[in-house]
Amino acid sequence: LKSFRLKIETAVSSMSFRDKVPSLANVPLALDYTSLLSDPDRALFAIGDDTSCVSIFGLSKLAVMTDDRGLGHALDVRAIRAGDVPTSLSHIALPVSDDEAWMKGLVLLPSASCEFAAAYDLPDTSLVVGSVRPDGAPGPFRIGAVPGGVHSVATWTTLSQVPFLATGGRDTRLRVWKPSILTDPLLVFTGHTAPIAKVVPGLNDYQLLSLDTGNTVKVWDIRVSNCLATFAGVELGNLEEWRRHGMDGPPDAVTQLLPDRLRRRIVASS
């Protein structure tokens, strides 16, 4: 549980390694990766663990891809502390008091600074937005409360480069937030009849996709505050197809959504 294999694929680069990441001090629960808008060579890789701590690695993409030791060495804490790699590392302890609360999601915000949002299945500390200052110290926290907690969090920017957050959880409502203001959501969408398990950006900069535990997928437009489409009872193939591959049948639950903007389709998986 304290080590994992990692491969990062983007439209312009691929970073991977065959060996496991060096063992971590705690159990990793959520991961995210993004590039800094202010520095195209700088990438951020974040890990949220079972102690409500977020570790953020600042990577040089060029250094990783030109070093034969690969991504595993760039993430080696001992190599970072010894100054052997041009990787920065910050550890941020989140203000979550419940020791049994496990992080449900972690996203790095698409901004010029190092900001992140973590989701919890807690009614009082449902959404935590934090940051890392240039000197590596944590910035102030902003906390949002959602009845029933948050099961999934997503982030995206509009054409005007304004970042937003979207959350879904036990109370079946989809909420859109401005990261700088978590006292109240900007928008609240209703329509799901089961808890929301996954939220992802949609097929354009103004759409959101949400998936509930009943395998219903909805497409939302934040400009008109409306549901554009509903796909109820999504199934992962039919029984005969799965039996041809030697399996009893498809999984009962859809757990992941992927928007394919090029072909304008939504891919569901488990």
PDB file of C-alpha atoms in Angstrom:
ATOM      1  CA  LEU A   1       0.000   0.000   0.000  1.00  0.00           C
ATOM      2  CA  LYS A   2       2.897   2.400   0.562  1.00  0.00           C
ATOM      3  CA  SER A   3       4.454   2.119  -2.899  1.00  0.00           C
ATOM      4  CA  PHE A   4       3.028   2.141  -6.394  1.00  0.00           C
ATOM      5  CA  ARG A   5       3.951   2.140 -10.062  1.00  0.00           C
ATOM      6  CA  LEU A   6       3.500   5.420 -11.880  1.00  0.00           C
ATOM      7  CA  LYS A   7       3.284   6.485 -15.513  1.00  0.00           C
ATOM      8  CA  ILE A   8       2.463  10.066 -16.484  1.00  0.00           C
ATOM      9  CA  GLU A   9       1.203  10.641 -20.035  1.00  0.00           C
ATOM     10  CA  THR A  10       0.480  14.077 -21.477  1.00  0.00           C
ATOM     11  CA  ALA A  11      -0.106  15.370 -24.980  1.00  0.00           C
ATOM     12  CA  VAL A  12       3.550  16.345 -25.308  1.00  0.00           C
ATOM     13  CA  SER A  13       5.518  14.086 -22.973  1.00  0.00           C
ATOM     14  CA  SER A  14       5.681  10.663 -21.374  1.00  0.00           C
ATOM     15  CA  MET A  15       7.448   9.967 -18.079  1.00  0.00           C
ATOM     16  CA  SER A  16       7.558   6.493 -16.646  1.00  0.00           C
ATOM     17  CA  PHE A  17       9.782   3.940 -14.955  1.00  0.00           C
ATOM     18  CA  ARG A  18       9.733   0.184 -14.450  1.00  0.00           C
ATOM     19  CA  ASP A  19      10.505   0.081 -10.743  1.00  0.00           C
ATOM     20  CA  LYS A  20       8.191   1.161  -7.988  1.00  0.00           C
ATOM     21  CA  VAL A  21       8.284   4.618  -6.491  1.00  0.00           C
ATOM     22  CA  PRO A  22      10.460   4.512  -3.349  1.00  0.00           C
ATOM     23  CA  SER A  23       8.319   3.534  -0.373  1.00  0.00           C
ATOM     24  CA  LEU A  24       6.281   6.344   1.128  1.00  0.00           C
ATOM     25  CA  ALA A  25       5.849   7.076   4.815  1.00  0.00           C
ATOM     26  CA  ASN A  26       2.042   6.784   4.571  1.00  0.00           C
ATOM     27  CA  VAL A  27      -0.635   5.201   2.379  1.00  0.00           C
ATOM     28  CA  PRO A  28      -1.277   7.215  -0.840  1.00  0.00           C
ATOM     29  CA  LEU A  29      -4.987   7.794  -1.444  1.00  0.00           C
ATOM     30  CA  ALA A  30      -5.143  10.414  -4.212  1.00  0.00           C
ATOM     31  CA  LEU A  31      -2.827  11.660  -6.968  1.00  0.00           C
ATOM     32  CA  ASP A  32      -2.752  14.531  -9.436  1.00  0.00           C
ATOM     33  CA  TYR A  33      -0.328  16.015 -11.958  1.00  0.00           C
ATOM     34  CA  THR A  34      -0.228  19.325 -13.807  1.00  0.00           C
ATOM     35  CA  SER A  35       2.138  21.774 -15.498  1.00  0.00           C
ATOM     36  CA  LEU A  36       2.696  25.272 -14.173  1.00  0.00           C
ATOM     37  CA  LEU A  37       1.293  27.997 -16.421  1.00  0.00           C
ATOM     38  CA  SER A  38       4.164  30.316 -15.449  1.00  0.00           C
ATOM     39  CA  ASP A  39       6.899  27.791 -16.399  1.00  0.00           C
ATOM     40  CA  PRO A  40       6.285  25.233 -19.192  1.00  0.00           C
ATOM     41  CA  ASP A  41       9.174  23.043 -17.974  1.00  0.00           C
ATOM     42  CA  ARG A  42       7.913  22.902 -14.400  1.00  0.00           C
ATOM     43  CA  ALA A  43       5.423  20.206 -13.420  1.00  0.00           C
ATOM     44  CA  LEU A  44       3.701  19.483 -10.126  1.00  0.00           C
ATOM     45  CA  PHE A  45       2.927  15.995  -8.839  1.00  0.00           C
ATOM     46  CA  ALA A  46       0.782  15.747  -5.698  1.00  0.00           C
ATOM     47  CA  ILE A  47       0.062  12.822  -3.369  1.00  0.00           C
ATOM     48  CA  GLY A  48      -2.606  12.891  -0.648  1.00  0.00           C
ATOM     49  CA  ASP A  49      -2.224  10.250   2.058  1.00  0.00           C
ATOM     50  CA  ASP A  50      -4.131   8.655   4.928  1.00  0.00           C
ATOM     51  CA  THR A  51      -2.801  11.170   7.478  1.00  0.00           C
ATOM     52  CA  SER A  52      -4.454  14.113   5.676  1.00  0.00           C
ATOM     53  CA  CYS A  53      -1.081  15.277   4.407  1.00  0.00           C
ATOM     54  CA  VAL A  54      -0.437  16.490   0.850  1.00  0.00           C
ATOM     55  CA  SER A  55       3.064  16.064  -0.595  1.00  0.00           C
ATOM     56  CA  ILE A  56       3.784  18.202  -3.670  1.00  0.00           C
ATOM     57  CA  PHE A  57       6.802  17.486  -5.869  1.00  0.00           C
ATOM     58  CA  GLY A  58       8.021  20.235  -8.203  1.00  0.00           C
ATOM     59  CA  LEU A  59       9.631  18.534 -11.220  1.00  0.00           C
ATOM     60  CA  SER A  60      11.703  19.665 -14.184  1.00  0.00           C
ATOM     61  CA  LYS A  61      10.177  17.725 -17.098  1.00  0.00           C
ATOM     62  CA  LEU A  62      13.353  18.114 -19.168  1.00  0.00           C
ATOM     63  CA  ALA A  63      15.536  16.821 -16.338  1.00  0.00           C
ATOM     64  CA  VAL A  64      13.323  13.771 -15.825  1.00  0.00           C
ATOM     65  CA  MET A  65      13.230  12.819 -19.504  1.00  0.00           C
ATOM     66  CA  THR A  66      16.990  13.269 -20.007  1.00  0.00           C
ATOM     67  CA  ASP A  67      18.045  11.428 -16.837  1.00  0.00           C
ATOM     68  CA  ASP A  68      18.523   7.679 -17.342  1.00  0.00           C
ATOM     69  CA  ARG A  69      17.413   7.097 -13.745  1.00  0.00           C
ATOM     70  CA  GLY A  70      13.945   8.327 -14.699  1.00  0.00           C
ATOM     71  CA  LEU A  71      10.965   9.550 -12.739  1.00  0.00           C
ATOM     72  CA  GLY A  72      11.549   7.214  -9.793  1.00  0.00           C
ATOM     73  CA  HIS A  73      14.844   8.927  -8.982  1.00  0.00           C
ATOM     74  CA  ALA A  74      13.277  12.391  -9.353  1.00  0.00           C
ATOM     75  CA  LEU A  75      10.702  11.427  -6.689  1.00  0.00           C
ATOM     76  CA  ASP A  76      13.214   9.799  -4.319  1.00  0.00           C
ATOM     77  CA  VAL A  77      12.987  11.777  -1.074  1.00  0.00           C
ATOM     78  CA  ARG A  78      16.594  10.945  -0.143  1.00  0.00           C
ATOM     79  CA  ALA A  79      17.872  12.208  -3.504  1.00  0.00           C
ATOM     80  CA  ILE A  80      15.785  15.382  -3.133  1.00  0.00           C
ATOM     81  CA  ARG A  81      17.113  16.107   0.357  1.00  0.00           C
ATOM     82  CA  ALA A  82      20.688  15.453  -0.807  1.00  0.00           C
ATOM     83  CA  GLY A  83      20.277  17.875  -3.714  1.00  0.00           C
ATOM     84  CA  ASP A  84      20.978  15.176  -6.318  1.00  0.00           C
ATOM     85  CA  VAL A  85      17.860  16.066  -8.353  1.00  0.00           C
ATOM     86  CA  PRO A  86      16.267  19.440  -9.245  1.00  0.00           C
ATOM     87  CA  THR A  87      13.036  18.473  -7.480  1.00  0.00           C
ATOM     88  CA  SER A  88      11.374  20.496  -4.750  1.00  0.00           C
ATOM     89  CA  LEU A  89       9.201  18.844  -2.102  1.00  0.00           C
ATOM     90  CA  SER A  90       6.629  20.359   0.236  1.00  0.00           C
ATOM     91  CA  HIS A  91       4.527  18.575   2.868  1.00  0.00           C
ATOM     92  CA  ILE A  92       1.253  20.239   3.887  1.00  0.00           C
ATOM     93  CA  ALA A  93      -0.773  18.969   6.849  1.00  0.00           C
ATOM     94  CA  LEU A  94      -4.456  19.694   6.210  1.00  0.00           C
ATOM     95  CA  PRO A  95      -6.772  21.035   8.952  1.00  0.00           C
ATOM     96  CA  VAL A  96      -8.849  17.847   9.199  1.00  0.00           C
ATOM     97  CA  SER A  97      -9.523  16.787  12.789  1.00  0.00           C
ATOM     98  CA  ASP A  98     -11.149  13.391  12.145  1.00  0.00           C
ATOM     99  CA  ASP A  99      -8.348  10.790  12.283  1.00  0.00           C
ATOM    100  CA  GLU A 100     -10.490   8.230  10.446  1.00  0.00           C
ATOM    101  CA  ALA A 101     -11.330  10.554   7.540  1.00  0.00           C
ATOM    102  CA  TRP A 102      -9.802   9.390   4.249  1.00  0.00           C
ATOM    103  CA  MET A 103      -9.182  11.757   1.387  1.00  0.00           C
ATOM    104  CA  LYS A 104     -11.664  11.144  -1.468  1.00  0.00           C
ATOM    105  CA  GLY A 105      -9.961  13.267  -4.114  1.00  0.00           C
ATOM    106  CA  LEU A 106      -7.112  15.673  -4.786  1.00  0.00           C
ATOM    107  CA  VAL A 107      -6.687  18.144  -7.656  1.00  0.00           C
ATOM    108  CA  LEU A 108      -4.013  20.700  -8.502  1.00  0.00           C
ATOM    109  CA  LEU A 109      -5.591  23.951  -9.635  1.00  0.00           C
ATOM    110  CA  PRO A 110      -4.679  25.237 -13.114  1.00  0.00           C
ATOM    111  CA  SER A 111      -3.123  28.515 -11.983  1.00  0.00           C
ATOM    112  CA  ALA A 112       0.223  30.262 -11.966  1.00  0.00           C
ATOM    113  CA  SER A 113       0.713  29.404  -8.285  1.00  0.00           C
ATOM    114  CA  CYS A 114       0.846  26.056  -6.509  1.00  0.00           C
ATOM    115  CA  GLU A 115      -2.747  25.597  -5.309  1.00  0.00           C
ATOM    116  CA  PHE A 116      -4.663  22.393  -4.621  1.00  0.00           C
ATOM    117  CA  ALA A 117      -8.061  21.182  -3.416  1.00  0.00           C
ATOM    118  CA  ALA A 118      -8.742  18.061  -1.349  1.00  0.00           C
ATOM    119  CA  ALA A 119     -12.139  16.400  -0.861  1.00  0.00           C
ATOM    120  CA  TYR A 120     -13.407  14.593   2.231  1.00  0.00           C
ATOM    121  CA  ASP A 121     -16.560  12.658   3.094  1.00  0.00           C
ATOM    122  CA  LEU A 122     -17.132  14.970   6.078  1.00  0.00           C
ATOM    123  CA  PRO A 123     -19.976  17.484   6.547  1.00  0.00           C
ATOM    124  CA  ASP A 124     -17.861  20.253   8.130  1.00  0.00           C
ATOM    125  CA  THR A 125     -14.535  19.839   6.318  1.00  0.00           C
ATOM    126  CA  SER A 126     -15.749  18.679   2.914  1.00  0.00           C
ATOM    127  CA  LEU A 127     -13.477  20.729   0.664  1.00  0.00           C
ATOM    128  CA  VAL A 128     -10.059  22.126   1.609  1.00  0.00           C
ATOM    129  CA  VAL A 129      -8.211  24.526  -0.702  1.00  0.00           C
ATOM    130  CA  GLY A 130      -4.564  25.226   0.125  1.00  0.00           C
ATOM    131  CA  SER A 131      -1.379  26.463  -1.481  1.00  0.00           C
ATOM    132  CA  VAL A 132       2.404  26.379  -1.246  1.00  0.00           C
ATOM    133  CA  ARG A 133       4.348  29.633  -1.093  1.00  0.00           C
ATOM    134  CA  PRO A 134       7.552  30.117  -3.142  1.00  0.00           C
ATOM    135  CA  ASP A 135       9.622  29.386  -0.014  1.00  0.00           C
ATOM    136  CA  GLY A 136       7.884  25.999   0.375  1.00  0.00           C
ATOM    137  CA  ALA A 137       5.769  26.988   3.365  1.00  0.00           C
ATOM    138  CA  PRO A 138       2.004  26.293   3.284  1.00  0.00           C
ATOM    139  CA  GLY A 139      -0.339  29.195   2.613  1.00  0.00           C
ATOM    140  CA  PRO A 140      -3.685  29.848   4.328  1.00  0.00           C
ATOM    141  CA  PHE A 141      -6.488  27.299   4.000  1.00  0.00           C
ATOM    142  CA  ARG A 142     -10.049  27.822   2.797  1.00  0.00           C
ATOM    143  CA  ILE A 143     -12.690  25.296   3.868  1.00  0.00           C
ATOM    144  CA  GLY A 144     -16.074  24.485   2.360  1.00  0.00           C
ATOM    145  CA  ALA A 145     -18.883  22.513   4.013  1.00  0.00           C
ATOM    146  CA  VAL A 146     -21.242  20.221   2.081  1.00  0.00           C
ATOM    147  CA  PRO A 147     -24.068  18.177   3.672  1.00  0.00           C
ATOM    148  CA  GLY A 148     -22.977  14.537   3.592  1.00  0.00           C
ATOM    149  CA  GLY A 149     -19.440  15.389   2.474  1.00  0.00           C
ATOM    150  CA  VAL A 150     -17.744  15.233  -0.931  1.00  0.00           C
ATOM    151  CA  HIS A 151     -16.978  12.040  -2.873  1.00  0.00           C
ATOM    152  CA  SER A 152     -15.386  13.609  -5.955  1.00  0.00           C
ATOM    153  CA  VAL A 153     -13.754  16.910  -6.923  1.00  0.00           C
ATOM    154  CA  ALA A 154     -12.713  18.250 -10.333  1.00  0.00           C
ATOM    155  CA  THR A 155     -11.123  21.451 -11.596  1.00  0.00           C
ATOM    156  CA  TRP A 156     -11.006  23.209 -14.936  1.00  0.00           C
ATOM    157  CA  THR A 157     -10.619  26.646 -16.489  1.00  0.00           C
ATOM    158  CA  THR A 158     -12.883  28.484 -18.913  1.00  0.00           C
ATOM    159  CA  LEU A 159     -11.656  30.253 -22.038  1.00  0.00           C
ATOM    160  CA  SER A 160     -10.992  33.322 -19.884  1.00  0.00           C
ATOM    161  CA  GLN A 161      -8.559  31.223 -17.756  1.00  0.00           C
ATOM    162  CA  VAL A 162     -10.770  31.459 -14.668  1.00  0.00           C
ATOM    163  CA  PRO A 163     -10.365  28.332 -12.485  1.00  0.00           C
ATOM    164  CA  PHE A 164     -13.398  26.577 -11.003  1.00  0.00           C
ATOM    165  CA  LEU A 165     -14.022  23.582  -8.770  1.00  0.00           C
ATOM    166  CA  ALA A 166     -16.877  21.085  -9.031  1.00  0.00           C
ATOM    167  CA  THR A 167     -17.903  18.636  -6.297  1.00  0.00           C
ATOM    168  CA  GLY A 168     -20.398  15.812  -5.899  1.00  0.00           C
ATOM    169  CA  GLY A 169     -21.308  13.610  -2.978  1.00  0.00           C
ATOM    170  CA  ARG A 170     -23.840  11.863  -0.817  1.00  0.00           C
ATOM    171  CA  ASP A 171     -26.574  14.521  -1.041  1.00  0.00           C
ATOM    172  CA  THR A 172     -26.885  13.955  -4.868  1.00  0.00           C
ATOM    173  CA  ARG A 173     -26.166  17.618  -5.712  1.00  0.00           C
ATOM    174  CA  LEU A 174     -23.469  18.881  -8.067  1.00  0.00           C
ATOM    175  CA  ARG A 175     -21.848  22.107  -6.882  1.00  0.00           C
ATOM    176  CA  VAL A 176     -19.620  24.591  -8.710  1.00  0.00           C
ATOM    177  CA  TRP A 177     -17.231  26.693  -6.617  1.00  0.00           C
ATOM    178  CA  LYS A 178     -14.815  29.546  -7.034  1.00  0.00           C
ATOM    179  CA  PRO A 179     -11.635  28.358  -5.253  1.00  0.00           C
ATOM    180  CA  SER A 180     -11.113  31.709  -3.549  1.00  0.00           C
ATOM    181  CA  ILE A 181     -14.628  31.686  -1.997  1.00  0.00           C
ATOM    182  CA  LEU A 182     -15.876  28.494  -0.323  1.00  0.00           C
ATOM    183  CA  THR A 183     -18.551  29.993   1.904  1.00  0.00           C
ATOM    184  CA  ASP A 184     -21.228  29.282  -0.736  1.00  0.00           C
ATOM    185  CA  PRO A 185     -21.120  27.557  -4.143  1.00  0.00           C
ATOM    186  CA  LEU A 186     -21.638  29.563  -7.314  1.00  0.00           C
ATOM    187  CA  LEU A 187     -24.072  27.000  -8.728  1.00  0.00           C
ATOM    188  CA  VAL A 188     -25.966  23.981  -7.410  1.00  0.00           C
ATOM    189  CA  PHE A 189     -27.380  21.393  -9.825  1.00  0.00           C
ATOM    190  CA  THR A 190     -30.044  18.884  -8.834  1.00  0.00           C
ATOM    191  CA  GLY A 191     -31.306  15.867 -10.774  1.00  0.00           C
ATOM    192  CA  HIS A 192     -29.399  12.800  -9.580  1.00  0.00           C
ATOM    193  CA  THR A 193     -31.354  10.329  -7.457  1.00  0.00           C
ATOM    194  CA  ALA A 194     -28.295   8.531  -6.049  1.00  0.00           C
ATOM    195  CA  PRO A 195     -25.049   9.790  -4.472  1.00  0.00           C
ATOM    196  CA  ILE A 196     -22.608  11.310  -6.966  1.00  0.00           C
ATOM    197  CA  ALA A 197     -19.458   9.198  -7.247  1.00  0.00           C
ATOM    198  CA  LYS A 198     -17.499  11.061  -9.938  1.00  0.00           C
ATOM    199  CA  VAL A 199     -17.286  14.570 -11.409  1.00  0.00           C
ATOM    200  CA  VAL A 200     -15.097  15.453 -14.420  1.00  0.00           C
ATOM    201  CA  PRO A 201     -14.861  18.343 -16.917  1.00  0.00           C
ATOM    202  CA  GLY A 202     -17.053  17.862 -19.994  1.00  0.00           C
ATOM    203  CA  LEU A 203     -16.706  18.064 -23.767  1.00  0.00           C
ATOM    204  CA  ASN A 204     -16.052  21.816 -23.737  1.00  0.00           C
ATOM    205  CA  ASP A 205     -14.950  24.470 -21.245  1.00  0.00           C
ATOM    206  CA  TYR A 206     -18.494  25.057 -19.979  1.00  0.00           C
ATOM    207  CA  GLN A 207     -19.635  21.471 -19.485  1.00  0.00           C
ATOM    208  CA  LEU A 208     -19.460  19.093 -16.528  1.00  0.00           C
ATOM    209  CA  LEU A 209     -20.031  15.338 -16.398  1.00  0.00           C
ATOM    210  CA  SER A 210     -21.321  13.627 -13.266  1.00  0.00           C
ATOM    211  CA  LEU A 211     -21.743   9.940 -12.459  1.00  0.00           C
ATOM    212  CA  ASP A 212     -23.848   8.563  -9.603  1.00  0.00           C
ATOM    213  CA  THR A 213     -23.776   5.201  -7.844  1.00  0.00           C
ATOM    214  CA  GLY A 214     -26.780   4.060  -9.900  1.00  0.00           C
ATOM    215  CA  ASN A 215     -24.666   4.266 -13.108  1.00  0.00           C
ATOM    216  CA  THR A 216     -26.472   7.393 -14.351  1.00  0.00           C
ATOM    217  CA  VAL A 217     -24.345   9.941 -16.219  1.00  0.00           C
ATOM    218  CA  LYS A 218     -25.469  13.551 -16.634  1.00  0.00           C
ATOM    219  CA  VAL A 219     -24.066  16.332 -18.818  1.00  0.00           C
ATOM    220  CA  TRP A 220     -24.397  19.883 -17.432  1.00  0.00           C
ATOM    221  CA  ASP A 221     -23.852  23.343 -18.920  1.00  0.00           C
ATOM    222  CA  ILE A 222     -22.759  25.954 -16.388  1.00  0.00           C
ATOM    223  CA  ARG A 223     -23.675  28.858 -18.709  1.00  0.00           C
ATOM    224  CA  VAL A 224     -27.379  28.055 -18.729  1.00  0.00           C
ATOM    225  CA  SER A 225     -27.432  26.137 -15.408  1.00  0.00           C
ATOM    226  CA  ASN A 226     -29.136  23.219 -17.076  1.00  0.00           C
ATOM    227  CA  CYS A 227     -28.811  19.469 -17.653  1.00  0.00           C
ATOM    228  CA  LEU A 228     -28.141  18.854 -21.363  1.00  0.00           C
ATOM    229  CA  ALA A 229     -28.369  15.057 -21.393  1.00  0.00           C
ATOM    230  CA  THR A 230     -28.931  12.046 -19.140  1.00  0.00           C
ATOM    231  CA  PHE A 231     -27.649   8.515 -19.741  1.00  0.00           C
ATOM    232  CA  ALA A 232     -29.429   6.226 -17.283  1.00  0.00           C
ATOM    233  CA  GLY A 233     -28.306   2.720 -16.356  1.00  0.00           C
ATOM    234  CA  VAL A 234     -24.984   2.788 -18.228  1.00  0.00           C
ATOM    235  CA  GLU A 235     -23.658  -0.743 -18.792  1.00  0.00           C
ATOM    236  CA  LEU A 236     -20.093  -1.725 -19.622  1.00  0.00           C
ATOM    237  CA  GLY A 237     -20.841  -3.955 -22.622  1.00  0.00           C
ATOM    238  CA  ASN A 238     -23.269  -6.849 -22.811  1.00  0.00           C
ATOM    239  CA  LEU A 239     -23.117 -10.258 -21.159  1.00  0.00           C
ATOM    240  CA  GLU A 240     -22.142 -12.184 -24.320  1.00  0.00           C
ATOM    241  CA  GLU A 241     -19.149  -9.944 -24.992  1.00  0.00           C
ATOM    242  CA  TRP A 242     -17.779 -10.494 -21.489  1.00  0.00           C
ATOM    243  CA  ARG A 243     -18.346 -14.271 -21.623  1.00  0.00           C
ATOM    244  CA  ARG A 244     -16.341 -14.470 -24.860  1.00  0.00           C
ATOM    245  CA  HIS A 245     -13.416 -13.175 -22.801  1.00  0.00           C
ATOM    246  CA  GLY A 246     -13.922 -15.844 -20.127  1.00  0.00           C
ATOM    247  CA  MET A 247     -15.656 -13.580 -17.583  1.00  0.00           C
ATOM    248  CA  ASP A 248     -19.033 -13.967 -15.891  1.00  0.00           C
ATOM    249  CA  GLY A 249     -20.237 -10.486 -16.855  1.00  0.00           C
ATOM    250  CA  PRO A 250     -19.495  -6.757 -16.720  1.00  0.00           C
ATOM    251  CA  PRO A 251     -18.773  -4.990 -13.411  1.00  0.00           C
ATOM    252  CA  ASP A 252     -21.874  -3.686 -11.681  1.00  0.00           C
ATOM    253  CA  ALA A 253     -20.515  -0.178 -11.087  1.00  0.00           C
ATOM    254  CA  VAL A 254     -19.082   2.385 -13.465  1.00  0.00           C
ATOM    255  CA  THR A 255     -16.284   4.120 -11.567  1.00  0.00           C
ATOM    256  CA  GLN A 256     -14.615   6.411 -14.103  1.00  0.00           C
ATOM    257  CA  LEU A 257     -15.589   8.862 -16.862  1.00  0.00           C
ATOM    258  CA  LEU A 258     -13.310  10.205 -19.585  1.00  0.00           C
ATOM    259  CA  PRO A 259     -14.438  12.999 -21.942  1.00  0.00           C
ATOM    260  CA  ASP A 260     -13.117  12.459 -25.481  1.00  0.00           C
ATOM    261  CA  ARG A 261     -13.331  15.995 -26.891  1.00  0.00           C
ATOM    262  CA  LEU A 262     -11.852  15.062 -30.277  1.00  0.00           C
ATOM    263  CA  ARG A 263     -14.598  12.518 -31.076  1.00  0.00           C
ATOM    264  CA  ARG A 264     -17.200  14.193 -28.839  1.00  0.00           C
ATOM    265  CA  ARG A 265     -17.971  11.097 -26.818  1.00  0.00           C
ATOM    266  CA  ILE A 266     -17.904  10.007 -23.178  1.00  0.00           C
ATOM    267  CA  VAL A 267     -15.950   6.889 -22.220  1.00  0.00           C
ATOM    268  CA  ALA A 268     -17.137   4.960 -19.149  1.00  0.00           C
ATOM    269  CA  SER A 269     -14.997   2.382 -17.385  1.00  0.00           C
ATOM    270  CA  SER A 270     -14.623   0.402 -14.174  1.00  0.00           C
TER     271      SER A 270
END
